Structure formats: structure tokens, C-alpha cells
XYZ file of C-alpha atoms in Angstrom:
369
model
C 0.172 -0.107 -0.246
C 0.993 3.457 -0.558
C 0.675 5.849 2.466
C 2.431 8.771 0.775
C 0.030 9.375 -1.429
C -3.087 10.870 -0.500
C -6.683 9.156 -1.982
C -8.425 10.743 -4.828
C -11.920 11.010 -4.377
C -14.523 8.867 -6.749
C -16.888 12.041 -6.663
C -16.846 15.119 -4.778
C -19.251 17.858 -4.046
C -17.952 21.253 -4.942
C -18.703 24.356 -2.292
C -17.428 27.741 -2.514
C -17.707 30.462 -0.260
C -20.431 31.774 -3.015
C -22.644 29.003 -2.254
C -21.955 29.785 1.664
C -22.556 33.591 1.384
C -25.722 32.340 -0.542
C -27.028 30.601 2.343
C -25.979 33.502 4.935
C -28.267 35.744 2.653
C -31.762 33.542 3.204
C -31.095 33.031 6.668
C -30.289 36.511 6.875
C -33.937 37.087 5.288
C -35.770 35.085 7.481
C -37.846 33.605 4.295
C -36.178 29.670 4.432
C -38.920 27.743 3.487
C -40.310 27.381 -0.274
C -40.156 31.307 -1.607
C -38.588 33.688 -3.487
C -35.497 31.717 -4.351
C -37.321 28.134 -5.206
C -38.861 31.004 -8.032
C -36.044 32.438 -9.215
C -34.511 28.760 -9.393
C -37.153 27.346 -11.009
C -37.240 29.856 -13.747
C -32.843 29.871 -14.402
C -33.084 26.303 -14.571
C -35.386 25.803 -17.050
C -33.809 28.776 -19.225
C -30.417 26.772 -18.781
C -31.523 23.322 -18.404
C -34.972 22.324 -19.564
C -34.982 24.137 -23.417
C -37.911 26.773 -21.593
C -39.732 24.239 -20.197
C -41.578 24.607 -16.885
C -40.044 22.906 -13.997
C -41.082 22.659 -10.171
C -38.520 22.743 -7.625
C -38.683 19.405 -5.132
C -36.592 18.171 -1.769
C -35.163 15.098 -4.046
C -34.727 13.692 -7.778
C -36.755 10.891 -6.467
C -39.507 12.887 -5.274
C -39.358 14.668 -9.221
C -40.111 11.058 -10.154
C -42.830 10.372 -7.690
C -44.807 13.239 -8.029
C -44.174 13.574 -12.320
C -45.511 9.644 -12.252
C -48.420 10.444 -10.427
C -49.195 13.483 -12.258
C -49.152 11.579 -15.500
C -52.137 9.707 -13.795
C -49.957 6.602 -13.034
C -51.334 3.931 -10.839
C -52.153 0.219 -9.868
C -52.487 -1.858 -12.725
C -50.229 -0.226 -15.060
C -47.104 -1.335 -16.652
C -43.958 0.958 -16.994
C -40.674 0.000 -18.815
C -37.507 0.545 -17.086
C -34.054 -0.635 -17.624
C -32.526 -2.638 -14.715
C -29.397 -0.862 -15.316
C -29.528 1.815 -13.144
C -30.172 3.322 -9.673
C -33.211 1.201 -7.414
C -35.137 4.500 -7.341
C -36.100 4.489 -10.848
C -38.383 1.310 -10.285
C -38.932 2.260 -7.283
C -41.263 5.473 -7.934
C -43.041 3.246 -10.282
C -43.606 0.583 -8.014
C -44.553 3.349 -4.901
C -47.611 4.581 -7.873
C -48.659 1.170 -7.048
C -47.854 0.339 -10.832
C -45.398 -2.428 -11.973
C -41.974 -1.990 -13.081
C -40.969 -3.934 -16.165
C -37.636 -4.655 -16.820
C -35.719 -4.553 -20.161
C -31.900 -4.652 -21.289
C -29.467 -1.788 -22.273
C -26.993 -0.854 -24.904
C -23.630 -2.700 -23.859
C -21.840 0.409 -24.861
C -23.838 3.092 -23.925
C -25.041 1.361 -20.748
C -28.719 3.049 -21.982
C -32.067 1.483 -22.225
C -32.261 -0.768 -25.563
C -34.588 0.741 -27.599
C -35.968 -2.811 -29.382
C -35.695 -4.471 -26.109
C -38.312 -1.980 -25.348
C -40.570 -2.355 -27.555
C -40.739 -6.553 -27.343
C -41.829 -5.723 -23.828
C -44.993 -3.520 -24.252
C -48.171 -5.483 -22.967
C -51.753 -4.242 -23.425
C -51.153 -2.874 -19.597
C -47.979 -0.447 -20.413
C -48.336 2.876 -20.203
C -45.160 4.567 -20.259
C -41.412 4.046 -20.458
C -38.622 5.988 -18.440
C -35.402 5.775 -20.150
C -32.309 6.940 -18.169
C -29.785 8.605 -19.054
C -26.869 6.800 -17.159
C -24.110 8.007 -16.410
C -24.620 11.350 -18.158
C -25.135 9.700 -21.741
C -28.302 10.379 -23.594
C -30.101 7.512 -24.139
C -31.557 7.445 -27.770
C -35.085 9.642 -27.801
C -35.824 9.440 -31.453
C -36.242 5.962 -31.014
C -37.854 5.682 -27.911
C -40.298 8.679 -28.650
C -41.424 6.874 -32.136
C -42.309 3.615 -30.664
C -44.203 5.788 -27.566
C -46.144 7.675 -30.591
C -46.776 4.045 -32.034
C -48.483 2.578 -28.757
C -49.850 5.549 -27.308
C -47.447 5.581 -24.623
C -45.709 8.612 -22.279
C -42.087 9.067 -21.838
C -41.083 10.655 -18.578
C -36.939 10.921 -18.530
C -34.568 9.868 -15.172
C -32.135 12.671 -16.025
C -30.999 12.456 -12.741
C -27.245 12.290 -14.106
C -27.345 13.878 -17.240
C -26.944 18.087 -16.934
C -26.785 19.029 -20.090
C -26.560 16.688 -21.492
C -28.204 16.674 -25.418
C -29.187 14.199 -28.277
C -29.748 15.629 -31.451
C -29.059 18.741 -30.344
C -32.092 18.922 -27.593
C -31.390 18.674 -24.145
C -32.169 15.568 -22.067
C -35.221 16.135 -20.120
C -37.167 18.389 -22.861
C -37.871 14.789 -25.058
C -41.274 13.436 -23.039
C -43.962 14.202 -21.056
C -41.763 14.756 -18.439
C -38.523 14.641 -16.740
C -36.353 14.554 -13.431
C -33.241 16.189 -12.531
C -30.999 14.935 -9.321
C -30.105 17.649 -7.620
C -28.155 15.407 -4.664
C -24.603 16.556 -3.533
C -22.295 14.474 -5.880
C -23.993 14.751 -8.933
C -22.780 17.218 -11.519
C -24.337 20.471 -9.697
C -26.497 20.389 -6.523
C -28.525 22.390 -4.344
C -27.590 20.301 -1.265
C -30.348 18.271 -1.862
C -33.265 18.446 -3.906
C -34.788 17.979 -7.528
C -36.462 19.514 -10.891
C -39.353 18.290 -12.615
C -39.697 19.566 -16.220
C -43.273 19.243 -17.146
C -44.237 19.065 -21.102
C -47.833 21.072 -20.233
C -48.995 23.686 -17.642
C -51.570 21.029 -16.931
C -49.068 18.743 -15.602
C -46.782 20.984 -13.978
C -49.426 22.453 -12.116
C -50.513 18.601 -10.639
C -46.741 18.424 -9.701
C -47.260 21.814 -7.980
C -49.943 20.322 -6.347
C -48.656 17.119 -4.937
C -45.553 18.813 -3.628
C -47.532 21.240 -1.431
C -50.341 19.220 0.530
C -52.447 19.080 -2.762
C -53.029 22.794 -2.774
C -51.831 26.417 -4.600
C -53.732 28.635 -2.061
C -53.372 28.188 1.565
C -56.143 25.581 2.884
C -57.642 24.872 -0.362
C -56.469 21.945 -0.724
C -57.700 20.317 -4.142
C -55.940 16.390 -4.101
C -53.973 14.566 -1.770
C -50.579 15.365 -1.658
C -47.259 15.516 -0.063
C -44.573 18.057 1.558
C -42.207 17.625 -0.995
C -41.098 21.116 -1.180
C -37.803 22.634 -1.696
C -36.184 25.180 0.558
C -34.703 28.905 -0.511
C -32.041 27.968 1.400
C -31.382 24.756 -0.972
C -32.344 26.588 -4.455
C -29.981 29.264 -2.984
C -27.200 26.545 -3.427
C -28.860 25.485 -6.642
C -28.634 28.881 -8.399
C -24.577 29.427 -7.444
C -23.783 25.673 -8.539
C -26.466 26.331 -12.072
C -23.796 29.257 -12.999
C -20.617 27.069 -12.506
C -22.016 24.107 -14.636
C -20.856 24.628 -17.823
C -17.522 25.222 -16.536
C -17.643 22.051 -14.644
C -18.739 20.309 -17.169
C -16.356 21.201 -19.802
C -13.963 19.966 -17.358
C -15.387 16.516 -16.727
C -15.630 16.098 -20.454
C -11.590 17.363 -21.087
C -10.433 14.828 -18.053
C -12.644 12.051 -20.201
C -10.799 12.613 -23.599
C -7.501 12.311 -21.467
C -8.805 9.265 -20.092
C -10.216 7.853 -23.773
C -6.184 9.058 -25.700
C -4.428 7.644 -22.563
C -5.957 4.534 -20.399
C -5.088 1.285 -21.822
C -6.395 -2.703 -21.247
C -9.761 -1.672 -20.481
C -12.955 -0.737 -22.202
C -13.846 3.138 -22.595
C -16.748 4.702 -22.620
C -18.812 4.971 -26.283
C -20.453 8.122 -27.089
C -22.811 8.244 -29.946
C -23.090 10.348 -32.678
C -25.551 13.013 -32.117
C -25.069 12.606 -28.180
C -23.377 15.695 -25.997
C -22.112 13.266 -22.791
C -21.702 14.931 -19.550
C -19.713 12.403 -17.673
C -21.280 12.032 -14.103
C -19.474 9.182 -14.052
C -16.268 8.054 -16.537
C -17.175 4.117 -16.452
C -15.051 1.721 -17.986
C -15.362 -2.196 -18.586
C -13.103 -4.523 -17.164
C -14.100 -6.853 -20.311
C -14.772 -10.358 -19.528
C -13.959 -10.224 -15.575
C -16.516 -11.675 -13.096
C -17.807 -9.292 -10.690
C -14.857 -10.814 -7.781
C -12.051 -9.699 -10.374
C -13.763 -6.170 -11.231
C -13.861 -5.812 -7.045
C -10.079 -7.202 -7.145
C -9.383 -4.534 -10.262
C -10.949 -1.994 -8.072
C -9.519 -3.095 -4.841
C -6.159 -2.590 -6.094
C -6.534 0.701 -7.552
C -7.450 2.037 -3.579
C -5.097 0.095 -1.963
C -2.052 -0.249 -4.110
C -2.648 3.350 -5.845
C -4.897 5.705 -3.757
C -7.439 6.126 -6.462
C -11.002 5.852 -5.406
C -13.652 4.201 -7.656
C -17.074 2.894 -7.495
C -19.252 0.516 -9.012
C -23.023 1.901 -10.049
C -24.213 -0.598 -9.790
C -23.441 -4.018 -8.676
C -26.834 -5.627 -8.347
C -29.481 -5.144 -11.195
C -32.742 -3.454 -10.138
C -34.849 -6.591 -11.115
C -32.424 -8.819 -8.950
C -32.858 -6.927 -5.500
C -35.175 -8.451 -3.019
C -37.412 -5.623 -3.830
C -38.347 -7.071 -6.658
C -36.526 -10.066 -7.139
C -37.977 -10.506 -11.037
C -37.490 -13.601 -13.013
C -36.470 -11.900 -17.055
C -33.295 -12.864 -18.978
C -31.296 -9.023 -19.118
C -27.802 -10.834 -20.323
C -25.971 -7.208 -21.087
C -27.108 -6.072 -17.621
C -25.870 -8.977 -16.029
C -22.509 -8.619 -17.835
C -22.128 -4.924 -16.791
C -23.173 -5.244 -13.698
C -19.795 -7.530 -13.263
C -17.862 -5.568 -15.882
C -18.183 -1.830 -14.907
C -15.888 0.371 -12.879
C -16.465 3.601 -12.774
C -13.054 5.936 -12.156
C -12.998 9.954 -10.555
C -13.616 12.628 -13.584
C -15.465 15.290 -11.056
C -13.572 18.894 -11.750
C -11.609 18.997 -8.710
C -8.969 17.048 -10.156
C -5.830 18.147 -11.049
C -3.631 17.278 -14.034
C -1.394 15.233 -12.029
C -4.228 13.207 -10.658
C -5.441 12.565 -13.985
C -1.521 11.008 -14.595
C -1.724 9.514 -11.516
C -5.476 7.434 -12.350
C -4.215 6.488 -15.883
C -0.813 5.153 -14.494
C -2.963 3.146 -12.176
C -5.019 1.885 -14.074
C -3.033 1.079 -16.873
C -0.912 -0.576 -14.465
C -3.322 -2.984 -12.716
C -4.715 -3.640 -15.947
C -1.297 -5.092 -17.359
C -0.746 -7.366 -14.298
C -4.300 -8.756 -14.618
C -3.855 -9.155 -18.675
């Protein structure tokens, strides 16, 4: 073990003095619940990342998915097609609406949902498709929208990891009836905790606003049974500062990724499809042909011998979690769960860090060859 080096973290939120000053300003104002900061953040986020669509701020990305699909009238007896190679929240939010997630396979190169698998999984109970723009690479939205149109389905995008990603020139979160962005601390930008829901119509947006605030727009005039899923002004103030920094951070992530693409050896580097803008929430390599144990050994060597942090997203496909336990054959998903490993790509890594990461990966890959 090399104890002289400092561990390069796999992810790192960047919180500076501007964010601290914004929080102090809100605290001094005395208005810390949902107020003018939230309204301003919604407008700015809409303009910067949602193509001008109306967006609704909530207290987490998971809440955004949940309320967004409730606003689309998802309920018991319905099925929504989702990838299994994703974080559990993608399927959880379908389930907590009383509906059934139907798991399908993904593209082995982009890790996003496979349109052919989607079409094959449609039944009379299918009402929607939930693509995930995993690791910051957009799903093939033109193909998915065509399928949805043929079968009369809605599309709700999981853009939790894809702030600023585009597909054929259009921003993710602007294709379907709705979309969700997460503002969790390790995402490409954060509000401390929070989420945004982009909405294709004023009706959907109004329903999400009702649901996030106990079913009311006017105090005590409750229209539906809702929740307390509001974002605070404290979180919105942080998010507004982060939103201004996002373009520079994204460019740094992309430059870091290009360096890795050009210099890594012995592993499979991420593919970027023509027409896609990848924002590299994660830089995810594959240890081709590895078992899960071999991949985990690769990761352990990076950490212990080279002080390079890394993560596995996601080691257990969602359809195999105890929550769902579905018998379905998803060979690409199973392969990726064994082979993937995400390296630090966040904006705080230095040029020296990048060189260390490359040297470490190449050394460990060569040793295992």
C-alpha cells in the first residue's frame, strides 16, 4: 500500500464561498421555506437546462420522479418499462405509485435502455417508458419517442445524472411528457439535496405543484391528496450558484474524459454516440470478460496500491434486488454489473491526478492481463 499519496475521491461535491454566502443571505432574510429563491431557481433552471419548459423544484430527485408519474396518472394495474441497469429509485418510484416496473436490457456501449427491448416488452397494460440517461450519456430519444407514439405511451425521462446532456441537439428532459433532474451532493451540480421536474404542459406542471405542497396552490384550499415535497429557499440559493458554475464544470469533466480516452489501456472506455453530448457524471470503464470478483479486485488494487478512489454503479441489477426479484433474462445488464467500474472524473481532480489515475489503471490492467 502506498501511504504517501492522498486518496483521489471517486466523487466530490464542490461547495465554495459563494454558496455559503448565498445561504447566509437567505438565513438573514428570515424566509427559508419555499419562497422567492425557489421561484428564481425554477426560472433559471428552465432557461439553462430544460429548453424553456416549466420546471418544478422538489426536495429530491426521487420525489421528482414520484410526483411526475403521479401527475401522469400512473397507478395500480399499469406497467412502465424501465432499464434494470440503473439506481433502484428508477423502479421504486413506479412501484410506490402502485404500478409495475417492467425491466428490459440496455445497450452494452452506452449503458442506456435498448429500444428493441422496449418494443418487445410492451403489453396491453403498458402506459409509459422511463429511459435513464445513465452516467451522463443520453438515451436514444428519437427511437424511444417513435415507439411511444406508435403505442400511445408517455415518456418520463430520468435525467438524474445528465444535467446539460443533449441528444441530436436537444436537451435531455425536454423530450417526453416529463423529466427529472437530481440535485444530490455528488451530481454534476447540487442544491445540497433536491430535484427538478420538467413538464411538457402547464397541466402537468400544475399537478406536480399541487402534489409537492399538500395538494394546494392557495393555503388551505387543498385540491388533491398531496405531500410535503417542497424545496427550501436555502437549497435553492445553493442551486442557483451551482447552476452558474455548471458549464465550466461540464467542460472540465469532458476534458478529463478525453484525456482518459486517449491514455487508458487494457480496459474498455466509454462510447459516445454520434449526436450525443455526454456530460460524464461518471467515467465508466469495463473490465472486459471479468467476473464480479475480478472487477472488485481491480477496484481494490486501485484504492489500496495507488490511492485512486473508484465506484461500482451498479453491482446488483434492480430486477435482482429483494424489492423486485423478477425472473427475466437480461444478459447485457448482467454482464455490465460484473464489468463496470467508474473512475474519478469530477472537476476537482488536477492534471497530476489525471496522470495518476491513468498510470494506476494501466498498471493494474497490465498486471491482470
